[in-house]
GROMACS .gro file of C-alpha atoms in nm:
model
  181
    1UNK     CA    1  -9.795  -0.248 -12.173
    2UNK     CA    2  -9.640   0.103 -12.177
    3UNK     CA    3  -9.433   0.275 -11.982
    4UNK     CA    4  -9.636   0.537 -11.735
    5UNK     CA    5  -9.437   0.797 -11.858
    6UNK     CA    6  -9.528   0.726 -12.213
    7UNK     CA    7  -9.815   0.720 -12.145
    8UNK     CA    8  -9.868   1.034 -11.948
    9UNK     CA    9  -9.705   1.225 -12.202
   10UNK     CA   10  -9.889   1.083 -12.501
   11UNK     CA   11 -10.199   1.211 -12.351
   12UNK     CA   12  -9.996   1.547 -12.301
   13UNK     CA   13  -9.959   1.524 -12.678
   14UNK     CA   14 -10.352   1.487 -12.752
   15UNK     CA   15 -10.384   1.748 -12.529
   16UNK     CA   16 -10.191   1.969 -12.701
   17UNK     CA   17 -10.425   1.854 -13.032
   18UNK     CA   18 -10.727   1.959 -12.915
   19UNK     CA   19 -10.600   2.262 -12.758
   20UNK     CA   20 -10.484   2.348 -13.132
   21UNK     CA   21 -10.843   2.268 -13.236
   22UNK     CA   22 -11.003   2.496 -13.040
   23UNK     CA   23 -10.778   2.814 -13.083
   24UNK     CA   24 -10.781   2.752 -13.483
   25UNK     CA   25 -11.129   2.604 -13.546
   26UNK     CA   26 -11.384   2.797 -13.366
   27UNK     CA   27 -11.664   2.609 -13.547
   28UNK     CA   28 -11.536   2.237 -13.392
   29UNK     CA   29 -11.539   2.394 -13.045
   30UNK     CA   30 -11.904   2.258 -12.945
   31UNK     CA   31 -11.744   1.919 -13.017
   32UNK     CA   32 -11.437   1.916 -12.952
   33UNK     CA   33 -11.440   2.050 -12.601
   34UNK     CA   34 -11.655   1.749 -12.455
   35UNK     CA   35 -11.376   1.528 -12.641
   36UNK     CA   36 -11.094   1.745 -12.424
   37UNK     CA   37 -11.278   1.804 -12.093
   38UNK     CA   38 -11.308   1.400 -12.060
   39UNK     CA   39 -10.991   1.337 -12.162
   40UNK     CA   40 -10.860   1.572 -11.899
   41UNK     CA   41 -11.046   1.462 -11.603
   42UNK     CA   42 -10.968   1.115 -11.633
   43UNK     CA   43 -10.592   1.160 -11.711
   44UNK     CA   44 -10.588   1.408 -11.401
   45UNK     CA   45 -10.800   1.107 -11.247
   46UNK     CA   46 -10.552   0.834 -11.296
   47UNK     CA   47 -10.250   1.053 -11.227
   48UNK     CA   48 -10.377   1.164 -10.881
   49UNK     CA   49 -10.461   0.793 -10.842
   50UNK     CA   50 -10.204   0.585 -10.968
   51UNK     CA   51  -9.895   0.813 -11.001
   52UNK     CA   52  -9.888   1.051 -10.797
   53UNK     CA   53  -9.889   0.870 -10.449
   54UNK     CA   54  -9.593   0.654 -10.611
   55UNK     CA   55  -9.401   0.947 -10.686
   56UNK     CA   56  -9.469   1.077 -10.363
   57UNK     CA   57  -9.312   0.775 -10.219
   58UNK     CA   58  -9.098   0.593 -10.454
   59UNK     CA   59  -8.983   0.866 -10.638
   60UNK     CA   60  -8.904   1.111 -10.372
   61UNK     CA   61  -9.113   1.370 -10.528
   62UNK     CA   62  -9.349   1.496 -10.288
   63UNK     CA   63  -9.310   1.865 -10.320
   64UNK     CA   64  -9.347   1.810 -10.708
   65UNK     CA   65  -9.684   1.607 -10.657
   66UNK     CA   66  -9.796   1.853 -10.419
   67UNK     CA   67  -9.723   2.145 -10.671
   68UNK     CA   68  -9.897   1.935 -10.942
   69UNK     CA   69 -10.204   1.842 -10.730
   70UNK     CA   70 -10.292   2.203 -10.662
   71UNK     CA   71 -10.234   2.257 -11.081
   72UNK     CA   72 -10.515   1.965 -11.124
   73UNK     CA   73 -10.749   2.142 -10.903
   74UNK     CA   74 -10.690   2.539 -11.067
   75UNK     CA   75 -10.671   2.368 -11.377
   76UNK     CA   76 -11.023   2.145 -11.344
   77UNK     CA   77 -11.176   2.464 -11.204
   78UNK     CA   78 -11.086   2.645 -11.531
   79UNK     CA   79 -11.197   2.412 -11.746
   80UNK     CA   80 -11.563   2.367 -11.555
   81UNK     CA   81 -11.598   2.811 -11.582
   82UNK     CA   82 -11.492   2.738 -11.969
   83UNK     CA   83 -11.715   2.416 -12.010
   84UNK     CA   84 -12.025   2.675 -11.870
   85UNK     CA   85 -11.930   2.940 -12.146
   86UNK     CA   86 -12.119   2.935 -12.523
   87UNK     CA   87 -11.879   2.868 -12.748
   88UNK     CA   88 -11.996   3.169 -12.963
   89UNK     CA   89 -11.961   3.382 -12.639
   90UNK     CA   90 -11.703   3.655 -12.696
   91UNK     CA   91 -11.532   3.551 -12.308
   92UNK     CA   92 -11.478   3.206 -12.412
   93UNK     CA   93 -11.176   3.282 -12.597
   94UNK     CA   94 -11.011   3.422 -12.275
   95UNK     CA   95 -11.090   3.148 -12.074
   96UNK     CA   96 -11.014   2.897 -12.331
   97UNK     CA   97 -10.672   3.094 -12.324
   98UNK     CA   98 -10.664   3.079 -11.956
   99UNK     CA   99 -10.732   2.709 -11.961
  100UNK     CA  100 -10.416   2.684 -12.241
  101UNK     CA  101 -10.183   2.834 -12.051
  102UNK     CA  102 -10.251   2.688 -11.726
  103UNK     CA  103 -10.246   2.341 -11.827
  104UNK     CA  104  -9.947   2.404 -12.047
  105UNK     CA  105  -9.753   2.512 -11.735
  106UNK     CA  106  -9.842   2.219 -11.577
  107UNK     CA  107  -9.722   2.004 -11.847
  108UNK     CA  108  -9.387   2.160 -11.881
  109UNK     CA  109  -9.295   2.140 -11.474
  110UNK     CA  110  -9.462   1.790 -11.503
  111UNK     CA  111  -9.276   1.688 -11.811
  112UNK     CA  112  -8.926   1.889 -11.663
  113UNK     CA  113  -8.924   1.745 -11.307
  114UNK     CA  114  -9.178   1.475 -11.200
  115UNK     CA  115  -9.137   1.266 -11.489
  116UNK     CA  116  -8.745   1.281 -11.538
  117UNK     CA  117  -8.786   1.166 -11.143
  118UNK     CA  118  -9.004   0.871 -11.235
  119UNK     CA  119  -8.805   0.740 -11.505
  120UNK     CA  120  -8.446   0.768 -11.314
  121UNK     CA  121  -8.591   0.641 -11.001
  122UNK     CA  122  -8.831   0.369 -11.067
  123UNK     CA  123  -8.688   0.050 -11.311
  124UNK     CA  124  -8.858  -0.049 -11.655
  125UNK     CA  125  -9.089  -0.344 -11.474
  126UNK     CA  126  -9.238  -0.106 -11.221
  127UNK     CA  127  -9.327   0.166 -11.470
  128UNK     CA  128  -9.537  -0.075 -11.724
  129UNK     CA  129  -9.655  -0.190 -11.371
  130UNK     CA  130  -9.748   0.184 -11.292
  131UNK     CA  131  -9.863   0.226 -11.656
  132UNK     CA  132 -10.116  -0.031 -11.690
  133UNK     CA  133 -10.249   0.084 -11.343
  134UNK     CA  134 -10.258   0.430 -11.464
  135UNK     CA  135 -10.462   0.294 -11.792
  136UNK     CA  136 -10.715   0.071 -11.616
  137UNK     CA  137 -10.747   0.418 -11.432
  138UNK     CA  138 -10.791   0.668 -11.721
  139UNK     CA  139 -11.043   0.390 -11.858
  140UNK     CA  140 -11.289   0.388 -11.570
  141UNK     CA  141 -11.256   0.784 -11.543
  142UNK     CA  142 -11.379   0.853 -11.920
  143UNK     CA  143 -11.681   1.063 -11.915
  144UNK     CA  144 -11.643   1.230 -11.539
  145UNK     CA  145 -11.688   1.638 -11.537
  146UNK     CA  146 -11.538   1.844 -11.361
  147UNK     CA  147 -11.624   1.870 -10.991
  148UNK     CA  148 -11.762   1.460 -10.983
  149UNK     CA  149 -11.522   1.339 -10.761
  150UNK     CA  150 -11.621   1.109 -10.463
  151UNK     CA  151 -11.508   1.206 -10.095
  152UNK     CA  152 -11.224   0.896 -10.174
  153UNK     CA  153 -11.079   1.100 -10.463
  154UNK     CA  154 -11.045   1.435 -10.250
  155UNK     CA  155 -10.891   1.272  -9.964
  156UNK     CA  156 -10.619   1.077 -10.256
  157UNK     CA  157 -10.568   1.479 -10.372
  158UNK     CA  158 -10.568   1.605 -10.056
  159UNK     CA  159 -10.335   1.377  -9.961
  160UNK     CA  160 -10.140   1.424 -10.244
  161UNK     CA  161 -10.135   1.817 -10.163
  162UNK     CA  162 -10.016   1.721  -9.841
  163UNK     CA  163 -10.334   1.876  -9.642
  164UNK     CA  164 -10.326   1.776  -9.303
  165UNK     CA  165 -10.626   1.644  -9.114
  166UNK     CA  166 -10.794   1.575  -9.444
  167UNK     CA  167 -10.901   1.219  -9.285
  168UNK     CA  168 -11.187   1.405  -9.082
  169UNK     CA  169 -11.274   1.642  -9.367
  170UNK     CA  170 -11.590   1.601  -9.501
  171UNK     CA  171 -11.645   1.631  -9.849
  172UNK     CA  172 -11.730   2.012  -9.878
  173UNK     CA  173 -11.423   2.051  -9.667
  174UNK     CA  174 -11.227   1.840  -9.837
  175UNK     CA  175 -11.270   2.050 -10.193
  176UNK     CA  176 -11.271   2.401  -9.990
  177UNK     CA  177 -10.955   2.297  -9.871
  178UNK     CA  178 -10.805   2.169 -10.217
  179UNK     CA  179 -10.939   2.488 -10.369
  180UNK     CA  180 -10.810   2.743 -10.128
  181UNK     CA  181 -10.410   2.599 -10.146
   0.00000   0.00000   0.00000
């Protein structure tokens, strides 16, 4: 199995791909935005899941997970306004642009600062351990939108934020809460 970090940024890679896609081939947009939107939900998924609360803890990262948590949530709320928008719609170009740019700032911190911290602090056996956790993960995620999560994922990203009292949230509160960081 592959190293977590591999894998995290190999899916940073395909990203980047379909991101190319739809800024240079306007008529593959209707299919190639399904293609990205799943991919980035269940990566986001599997990260807040499996790797972030280890980096939070093994990794001494937590400021860095909290950072990236609240990126996850802009990022997913981006890409559900964008997922909304006609392709042929003249304003889907600026959110798709939006969309680009705040993803790729989340890639470069998370590729700059909690991944360098993952693979100095955490030895070879426990990232394949982290990255076949982090698979199994992005596998069962595949196909979730936007918005889907259950009450258990908020309080994981909530926790991961570092929101406190998020135990007694309900779910409404639990996404106001991750949306209004």
């Amino acid at each position: 199995m592959a190293d977590v970090v591999d894998l995290i940024m190999a899916d940073h890679r395909e990203v980047e791909r379909l991101f190319d896609v739809l800024q240079n081939e306007p008529d593959k947009r209707a299919l190639t935005l399904p293609e990205l939107s799943a991919l980035f939900v269940a990566h986001s998924r599997a990260e807040e899941a499996e790797v972030y609360p280890v980096a939070r803890s093994e990794a001494a990262e937590a400021d860095e997970v909290a950072h990236s948590q609240e990126e996850h949530a802009q990022a997913e709320e981006l890409l559900a306004q964008l997922k909304a928008t006609d392709p042929n719609d003249p304003s889907f170009e600026t959110k798709l642009n939006e969309f680009v740019e705040a993803v790729q700032h989340h890639v470069d911190e998370e590729e700059s600062q909690v991944l360098p911290g993952l693979r100095d602090r955490l030895d070879e056996a426990r990232r394949e351990e982290l990255g076949k956790a982090f698979a199994a993960s992005r596998e069962k995620h595949i196909g979730e939108q936007p918005g889907q999560e259950t009450k258990q994922e908020l309080l994981v990203q909530a926790r991961n934020a570092g929101i406190e009292g998020a135990g007694g949230m309900s779910k409404e509160e639990l996404t106001q809460a991750l949306k209004s960081q």
